[in-house]
CSV table of C-alpha atoms in Angstrom, one decimal:
chain,number,residue,atom,x,y,z
A,1,MET,CA,180.4,199.1,139.0
A,2,THR,CA,176.7,198.5,138.3
A,3,ILE,CA,174.7,201.7,139.3
A,4,ALA,CA,170.9,201.3,139.7
A,5,ILE,CA,168.8,204.4,140.0
A,6,VAL,CA,165.2,204.0,141.2
A,7,GLY,CA,163.0,206.7,139.8
A,8,ALA,CA,163.0,208.6,136.5
A,9,GLY,CA,162.3,212.0,138.0
A,10,LEU,CA,164.5,215.0,137.4
A,11,GLY,CA,167.1,214.1,140.0
A,12,GLY,CA,167.5,210.5,138.9
A,13,LEU,CA,167.7,211.5,135.2
A,14,ALA,CA,170.2,214.2,136.0
A,15,LEU,CA,172.4,211.6,137.7
A,16,ALA,CA,172.1,209.2,134.8
A,17,ARG,CA,173.0,212.0,132.3
A,18,VAL,CA,176.1,213.3,134.2
A,19,LEU,CA,177.3,209.7,134.6
A,20,HIS,CA,176.7,209.2,130.8
A,21,VAL,CA,178.7,212.4,130.0
A,22,ASN,CA,181.5,210.9,132.1
A,23,ALA,CA,181.4,207.5,130.3
A,24,ILE,CA,179.8,205.7,133.3
A,25,ASP,CA,176.8,203.4,132.7
A,26,ALA,CA,173.7,203.4,134.9
A,27,VAL,CA,170.3,202.0,134.6
A,28,VAL,CA,167.1,203.9,135.7
A,29,TYR,CA,164.2,201.8,136.9
A,30,GLU,CA,160.8,203.5,136.8
A,31,ARG,CA,157.5,202.2,137.9
A,32,GLU,CA,155.5,204.1,135.3
A,33,SER,CA,154.9,202.2,132.1
A,34,SER,CA,156.2,204.9,129.8
A,35,ARG,CA,157.3,208.6,129.8
A,36,ASP,CA,153.7,209.5,128.9
A,37,ALA,CA,151.9,207.4,131.5
A,38,ARG,CA,150.8,210.4,133.5
A,39,GLY,CA,151.0,214.2,133.5
A,40,GLN,CA,154.1,215.7,135.0
A,41,GLY,CA,152.7,218.8,136.7
A,42,GLY,CA,153.2,222.4,135.9
A,43,MET,CA,156.0,224.9,135.6
A,44,LEU,CA,159.2,224.9,137.6
A,45,ASP,CA,161.3,227.9,138.6
A,46,ILE,CA,164.9,226.7,137.8
A,47,HIS,CA,167.7,228.8,139.4
A,48,SER,CA,170.4,227.0,141.2
A,49,GLY,CA,169.5,223.8,139.3
A,50,GLN,CA,171.0,225.4,136.2
A,51,ARG,CA,174.4,224.3,137.4
A,52,ALA,CA,173.3,220.7,137.1
A,53,LEU,CA,172.2,221.3,133.5
A,54,ARG,CA,175.6,222.8,132.7
A,55,GLU,CA,177.4,219.8,134.2
A,56,ALA,CA,175.0,217.6,132.1
A,57,GLY,CA,176.0,219.5,128.9
A,58,LEU,CA,172.4,220.6,128.4
A,59,ILE,CA,172.3,224.3,129.3
A,60,ASP,CA,171.8,225.6,125.8
A,61,GLN,CA,168.9,223.2,125.2
A,62,PHE,CA,167.4,224.2,128.5
A,63,HIS,CA,167.6,227.9,127.5
A,64,ALA,CA,165.7,227.0,124.3
A,65,ILE,CA,162.7,225.6,126.2
A,66,ALA,CA,162.8,228.0,129.2
A,67,ARG,CA,160.4,230.9,129.5
A,68,GLY,CA,162.1,234.1,130.6
A,69,GLU,CA,158.7,235.8,130.8
A,70,GLY,CA,157.8,233.3,133.5
A,71,GLN,CA,159.9,235.3,135.9
A,72,ASP,CA,157.1,237.9,135.9
A,73,MET,CA,155.4,238.3,139.3
A,74,ARG,CA,152.1,239.8,140.5
A,75,LEU,CA,151.4,239.7,144.2
A,76,LEU,CA,147.9,240.7,145.6
A,77,GLU,CA,145.8,240.7,148.7
A,78,PRO,CA,142.4,239.0,148.9
A,79,ASP,CA,140.6,242.4,148.6
A,80,GLY,CA,142.3,243.0,145.2
A,81,THR,CA,145.1,245.3,146.4
A,82,LEU,CA,148.1,245.0,144.2
A,83,LEU,CA,151.2,244.7,146.3
A,84,LEU,CA,153.9,244.0,143.7
A,85,GLN,CA,154.2,243.8,140.0
A,86,GLU,CA,157.5,242.8,138.3
A,87,ASP,CA,157.6,242.5,134.6
A,88,THR,CA,160.7,240.9,133.0
A,89,PRO,CA,162.4,242.9,130.2
A,90,GLU,CA,162.8,240.9,127.0
A,91,ASP,CA,166.6,241.0,127.3
A,92,ALA,CA,166.8,240.0,131.0
A,93,PRO,CA,169.1,237.2,131.9
A,94,LEU,CA,167.5,233.8,132.6
A,95,GLU,CA,168.2,233.8,136.3
A,96,ARG,CA,165.0,232.1,137.4
A,97,PRO,CA,163.1,231.2,134.3
A,98,GLU,CA,160.1,228.9,134.3
A,99,VAL,CA,160.1,225.6,132.4
A,100,ASP,CA,157.4,223.0,131.9
A,101,ARG,CA,158.3,220.0,134.1
A,102,ALA,CA,157.4,217.7,131.3
A,103,ASP,CA,159.6,219.5,128.8
A,104,LEU,CA,162.6,219.4,131.2
A,105,ARG,CA,162.0,215.7,131.9
A,106,ASP,CA,161.9,215.0,128.1
A,107,LEU,CA,165.1,217.0,127.6
A,108,LEU,CA,166.9,214.7,130.2
A,109,LEU,CA,165.3,211.5,128.8
A,110,ASP,CA,166.2,212.3,125.3
A,111,SER,CA,169.9,212.9,126.3
A,112,LEU,CA,170.2,209.3,127.5
A,113,PRO,CA,170.8,206.1,125.6
A,114,GLN,CA,167.6,204.4,124.8
A,115,HIS,CA,168.4,201.4,127.0
A,116,ALA,CA,169.1,203.6,130.1
A,117,VAL,CA,165.6,203.7,131.4
A,118,ARG,CA,163.6,200.6,132.1
A,119,TRP,CA,159.9,201.4,132.3
A,120,GLY,CA,157.4,199.4,134.2
A,121,HIS,CA,159.8,198.4,137.0
A,122,ALA,CA,158.2,199.1,140.3
A,123,PHE,CA,160.8,198.7,143.1
A,124,GLU,CA,159.8,196.3,145.9
A,125,SER,CA,163.0,195.5,147.8
A,126,ALA,CA,166.8,195.3,147.8
A,127,ASP,CA,169.4,193.3,149.6
A,128,ASN,CA,172.7,191.7,149.0
A,129,GLY,CA,173.1,193.5,145.7
A,130,VAL,CA,169.8,192.3,144.2
A,131,LEU,CA,166.9,194.5,143.3
A,132,ARG,CA,163.4,193.0,143.2
A,133,PHE,CA,160.5,194.5,141.3
A,134,ALA,CA,156.7,194.1,141.6
A,135,ASP,CA,156.5,192.0,138.5
A,136,GLY,CA,158.7,189.4,139.9
A,137,SER,CA,161.8,190.4,138.0
A,138,SER,CA,165.2,191.2,139.5
A,139,ALA,CA,168.5,193.0,138.8
A,140,THR,CA,171.9,193.2,140.4
A,141,TYR,CA,173.6,196.4,141.6
A,142,ASP,CA,176.7,197.6,143.3
A,143,LEU,CA,175.3,201.0,144.1
A,144,LEU,CA,171.6,201.7,144.6
A,145,VAL,CA,170.3,205.3,144.4
A,146,GLY,CA,166.8,206.0,145.7
A,147,ALA,CA,165.4,208.8,143.5
A,148,ASP,CA,161.9,207.7,144.0
A,149,GLY,CA,160.3,210.8,145.4
A,150,ALA,CA,158.3,211.7,148.5
A,151,GLY,CA,156.9,208.1,149.0
A,152,SER,CA,160.3,206.6,148.5
A,153,ARG,CA,160.6,202.8,149.2
A,154,VAL,CA,164.4,202.9,149.1
A,155,ARG,CA,164.5,205.4,152.0
A,156,ALA,CA,163.6,202.7,154.4
A,157,LEU,CA,167.0,201.1,153.8
A,158,LEU,CA,168.7,204.0,155.4
A,159,THR,CA,166.3,205.7,157.9
A,160,ASP,CA,163.0,205.4,159.7
A,161,ALA,CA,162.1,209.0,158.8
A,162,ARG,CA,158.7,209.5,157.1
A,163,PRO,CA,157.1,212.6,155.6
A,164,THR,CA,154.6,214.3,158.0
A,165,HIS,CA,151.8,216.7,157.1
A,166,ILE,CA,152.6,220.4,157.6
A,167,GLY,CA,149.1,221.8,157.9
A,168,GLN,CA,148.7,222.7,154.2
A,169,ASN,CA,146.1,221.2,151.8
A,170,VAL,CA,146.0,222.2,148.1
A,171,VAL,CA,143.4,221.9,145.5
A,172,GLU,CA,144.8,222.0,142.0
A,173,LEU,CA,142.7,223.3,139.1
A,174,GLY,CA,143.3,224.9,135.7
A,175,ILE,CA,141.9,226.9,132.8
A,176,PRO,CA,142.9,225.4,129.4
A,177,ASP,CA,143.8,227.7,126.4
A,178,ILE,CA,143.1,230.8,128.5
A,179,ASP,CA,144.1,233.3,125.9
A,180,ARG,CA,141.3,232.1,123.6
A,181,THR,CA,138.7,231.0,126.2
A,182,HIS,CA,139.1,233.8,128.8
A,183,PRO,CA,141.2,236.7,127.4
A,184,ASP,CA,140.2,239.0,130.3
A,185,LEU,CA,141.4,236.5,132.9
A,186,ALA,CA,144.6,235.9,130.8
A,187,ALA,CA,145.4,239.6,130.9
A,188,MET,CA,144.8,239.7,134.6
A,189,VAL,CA,147.1,236.7,135.3
A,190,GLY,CA,149.8,238.0,133.0
A,191,ARG,CA,152.8,236.0,131.7
A,192,GLY,CA,154.2,234.5,134.8
A,193,ASN,CA,153.2,234.0,138.5
A,194,TYR,CA,150.1,235.4,140.0
A,195,TRP,CA,149.7,235.2,143.8
A,196,VAL,CA,146.9,236.2,146.1
A,197,LEU,CA,147.8,235.8,149.8
A,198,GLY,CA,146.1,236.3,153.1
A,199,ASN,CA,143.6,235.1,155.7
A,200,GLY,CA,145.3,231.7,155.9
A,201,LYS,CA,144.7,230.9,152.2
A,202,SER,CA,146.5,231.5,148.9
A,203,LEU,CA,145.7,231.4,145.3
A,204,ALA,CA,148.6,230.8,142.9
A,205,ALA,CA,148.0,231.0,139.2
A,206,GLN,CA,150.8,230.2,136.7
A,207,ARG,CA,151.1,230.1,133.0
A,208,ASN,CA,152.1,226.7,131.5
A,209,GLY,CA,153.8,226.2,128.2
A,210,ASP,CA,150.7,224.6,126.6
A,211,GLY,CA,148.5,227.7,127.2
A,212,ARG,CA,146.9,226.3,130.3
A,213,VAL,CA,146.9,228.3,133.5
A,214,ARG,CA,147.5,226.1,136.5
A,215,ILE,CA,145.8,227.2,139.7
A,216,GLY,CA,146.6,226.0,143.2
A,217,LEU,CA,144.3,226.9,146.1
A,218,SER,CA,146.1,226.4,149.4
A,219,PHE,CA,144.4,226.1,152.8
A,220,TYR,CA,146.8,226.6,155.6
A,221,ASN,CA,146.6,225.5,159.3
A,222,THR,CA,144.3,222.6,158.2
A,223,ALA,CA,144.4,219.0,159.3
A,224,GLU,CA,145.6,216.1,157.2
A,225,ASP,CA,142.0,214.9,156.9
A,226,TRP,CA,140.7,218.3,156.0
A,227,PHE,CA,139.5,217.2,152.6
A,228,ALA,CA,137.2,214.6,154.2
A,229,THR,CA,135.5,217.2,156.4
A,230,SER,CA,135.6,220.2,154.0
A,231,GLY,CA,132.5,219.3,152.0
A,232,ILE,CA,134.3,219.6,148.7
A,233,ARG,CA,132.8,216.9,146.4
A,234,PHE,CA,135.7,216.0,144.1
A,235,ASP,CA,133.4,213.5,142.3
A,236,ASP,CA,131.3,216.5,141.1
A,237,PRO,CA,133.5,219.2,139.5
A,238,ALA,CA,130.7,221.8,139.3
A,239,ALA,CA,129.9,221.3,143.0
A,240,ALA,CA,133.5,221.4,143.9
A,241,ARG,CA,134.1,224.7,142.2
A,242,ALA,CA,131.1,226.2,143.9
A,243,ARG,CA,132.3,225.0,147.3
A,244,LEU,CA,135.8,226.4,146.7
A,245,ILE,CA,134.3,229.7,145.8
A,246,GLU,CA,132.4,229.6,149.1
A,247,GLU,CA,135.8,229.1,150.8
A,248,LEU,CA,136.9,232.4,149.3
A,249,SER,CA,134.0,234.4,150.7
A,250,GLY,CA,135.0,238.0,150.9
A,251,TRP,CA,137.7,237.8,148.2
A,252,ASP,CA,137.6,240.1,145.2
A,253,ALA,CA,135.3,238.8,142.5
A,254,ARG,CA,138.1,238.6,140.0
A,255,PHE,CA,139.7,235.8,142.0
A,256,THR,CA,136.6,233.7,142.3
A,257,ALA,CA,136.0,234.2,138.6
A,258,LEU,CA,139.3,232.3,138.0
A,259,ILE,CA,137.9,229.4,139.9
A,260,ALA,CA,134.6,229.5,138.1
A,261,ALA,CA,136.4,229.4,134.8
A,262,CYS,CA,138.3,226.2,135.6
A,263,ASP,CA,137.7,222.9,133.8
A,264,ASP,CA,136.7,219.6,135.5
A,265,THR,CA,140.2,218.5,136.4
A,266,ILE,CA,140.2,219.2,140.1
A,267,LEU,CA,142.8,217.4,142.3
A,268,PRO,CA,143.3,217.4,146.1
A,269,ARG,CA,146.8,217.3,147.5
A,270,SER,CA,148.0,217.2,151.1
A,271,ILE,CA,151.5,218.7,151.7
A,272,SER,CA,154.1,216.7,153.7
A,273,THR,CA,157.8,217.2,154.4
A,274,LEU,CA,160.7,215.3,155.8
A,275,PRO,CA,162.5,216.7,158.9
A,276,VAL,CA,164.8,219.6,158.2
A,277,GLY,CA,168.4,218.4,158.4
A,278,LEU,CA,167.7,214.7,158.0
A,279,THR,CA,170.8,212.6,157.8
A,280,TRP,CA,171.7,208.9,158.0
A,281,PRO,CA,174.9,206.9,158.5
A,282,SER,CA,176.7,206.6,155.2
A,283,THR,CA,176.1,203.1,154.0
A,284,PRO,CA,178.1,201.5,151.3
A,285,GLY,CA,175.9,200.5,148.4
A,286,VAL,CA,172.9,202.8,148.8
A,287,THR,CA,172.1,206.5,149.0
A,288,LEU,CA,169.2,208.9,148.3
A,289,LEU,CA,168.6,212.1,146.3
A,290,GLY,CA,165.8,214.6,145.7
A,291,ASP,CA,162.5,214.3,147.6
A,292,ALA,CA,163.5,210.8,148.8
A,293,ALA,CA,166.2,212.5,150.8
A,294,HIS,CA,164.9,216.0,151.7
A,295,LEU,CA,161.2,216.5,150.9
A,296,MET,CA,160.5,220.3,151.4
A,297,PRO,CA,157.5,222.6,151.2
A,298,PRO,CA,156.6,223.4,147.5
A,299,VAL,CA,158.1,226.9,147.4
A,300,GLY,CA,160.6,226.6,144.6
A,301,GLU,CA,163.6,224.7,145.9
A,302,GLY,CA,162.8,221.0,145.6
A,303,ALA,CA,163.4,220.5,141.8
A,304,ASN,CA,166.6,222.6,142.0
A,305,MET,CA,167.9,220.6,144.9
A,306,ALA,CA,167.1,217.3,143.1
A,307,LEU,CA,168.8,218.4,139.9
A,308,LEU,CA,171.9,219.4,141.9
A,309,ASP,CA,171.8,216.2,143.9
A,310,GLY,CA,171.9,214.1,140.7
A,311,ALA,CA,174.7,216.2,139.1
A,312,LEU,CA,176.9,216.3,142.1
A,313,LEU,CA,176.5,212.7,142.9
A,314,GLY,CA,177.4,211.9,139.3
A,315,LEU,CA,180.5,214.1,139.5
A,316,ALA,CA,181.6,212.5,142.8
A,317,LEU,CA,181.3,209.0,141.3
A,318,ALA,CA,183.3,210.1,138.2
A,319,ALA,CA,186.0,211.5,140.5
A,320,HIS,CA,186.1,208.2,142.5
A,321,PRO,CA,185.4,205.5,139.9
A,322,ASP,CA,187.0,202.7,141.9
A,323,ASP,CA,185.7,203.8,145.3
A,324,HIS,CA,181.9,204.4,145.3
A,325,PRO,CA,181.6,204.4,149.1
A,326,ALA,CA,184.0,207.4,149.2
A,327,ALA,CA,182.0,209.1,146.4
A,328,VAL,CA,178.7,208.5,148.3
A,329,LYS,CA,180.2,209.9,151.5
A,330,GLU,CA,181.5,213.0,149.8
A,331,TYR,CA,178.2,213.6,148.0
A,332,GLU,CA,176.1,213.1,151.2
A,333,SER,CA,178.3,215.5,153.2
A,334,GLU,CA,177.8,218.3,150.7
A,335,MET,CA,174.1,217.4,150.1
A,336,TYR,CA,173.3,217.6,153.8
A,337,ALA,CA,174.7,221.1,154.2
A,338,ARG,CA,173.2,222.4,151.0
A,339,THR,CA,169.8,221.0,151.3
A,340,SER,CA,169.4,221.7,155.0
A,341,ALA,CA,170.0,225.4,154.3
A,342,ALA,CA,167.4,225.2,151.5
A,343,ALA,CA,164.9,223.3,153.7
A,344,ARG,CA,165.3,225.9,156.5
A,345,MET,CA,164.7,228.7,154.0
A,346,SER,CA,161.7,226.9,152.6
A,347,ALA,CA,160.2,226.3,156.1
A,348,ASP,CA,160.7,230.0,156.9
A,349,LEU,CA,158.9,230.9,153.7
A,350,GLN,CA,156.2,228.4,154.5
A,351,GLU,CA,155.6,230.2,157.8
A,352,LEU,CA,155.1,233.5,156.0
A,353,LEU,CA,152.6,231.9,153.7
A,354,MET,CA,150.6,230.5,156.6
A,355,SER,CA,150.3,233.9,158.5
A,356,PRO,CA,147.1,236.0,158.3
A,357,ASP,CA,149.0,238.9,156.8
A,358,ALA,CA,151.0,236.8,154.3
A,359,GLY,CA,150.7,239.3,151.5
A,360,GLN,CA,152.5,242.0,153.4
A,361,LYS,CA,155.1,239.6,154.7
A,362,MET,CA,155.8,238.3,151.3
A,363,LEU,CA,156.1,241.8,150.0
A,364,ALA,CA,158.8,242.4,152.6
A,365,PHE,CA,160.5,239.1,151.6
A,366,PHE,CA,160.6,240.2,147.9
A,367,GLN,CA,161.5,243.8,148.7
A,368,PRO,CA,163.6,243.7,151.9
A,369,GLY,CA,164.2,247.1,153.4
């Protein structure tokens, strides 16, 4: 059986690794030219996804790169009121540690045979067991797995569903080497996650493994074209920072100081999701995993679900080596139930974040009763 995986993200690589552990070959086709072609984003909160890393035989290596202190949490309101501070003891179990996405991806890549990932292969189409790529090349397959993310091209082989905007627009910024350049702000943010919530906006600051603090400013209940009408000049970083500070009018000066300290890397991002509970008729020869199958709001479930998708599909294929349609059907049945529950929880959490009194509601979420 020739297994082709489109997309070298976490889910696709987890699938390839679990197959490799079970002596099943697979090829991962990735449109990027190399593993270092672009940045991989910030930190991830890995909890349920740790099962996937155990099945992949990588849990000890994961613990070596995970940051237990990343479990720290500070939650505040825009006026500076501290609602919650949780500091992780040094000997606390790694239940929800943070890990740099790039480090986790490298761990998975390094666990595969060198030939397993084919870089520079942008998927164009597939039919009758033949994959076609943008450079004119082709490859054969018996099973095609779309692990190609939110903008999946493989998805169209199974469903007409497309991601839709959910009323959230995010501006991503960051402060490099914060301990040296801004020690006062470093102390304020702490070792883990720093959230300011309220008034239909949020500021999330998070330590990265390279010393950079990654900041996401979210604007809720905004249209998909909000960036075009917001007056934020992304081609002029200084002007963009000034305009973002204006958007936080009335917020405590400590929070606007974080924005003022950011460097010139300022990126806009509109947030979209797939319908909760999306399914499709099980089709021999093709399936989906990760964001291609169940794109959710970015509240800490997506990467975990993708890792589990990859691992559990790999285990199903190992259990049915001569009947991949049965393996796919078994995987999809479990995946629909598991990820629908996660998507509903994520949507509920997203509603809390979009409310005017989000800080108080999130406090109740973290400390029920």
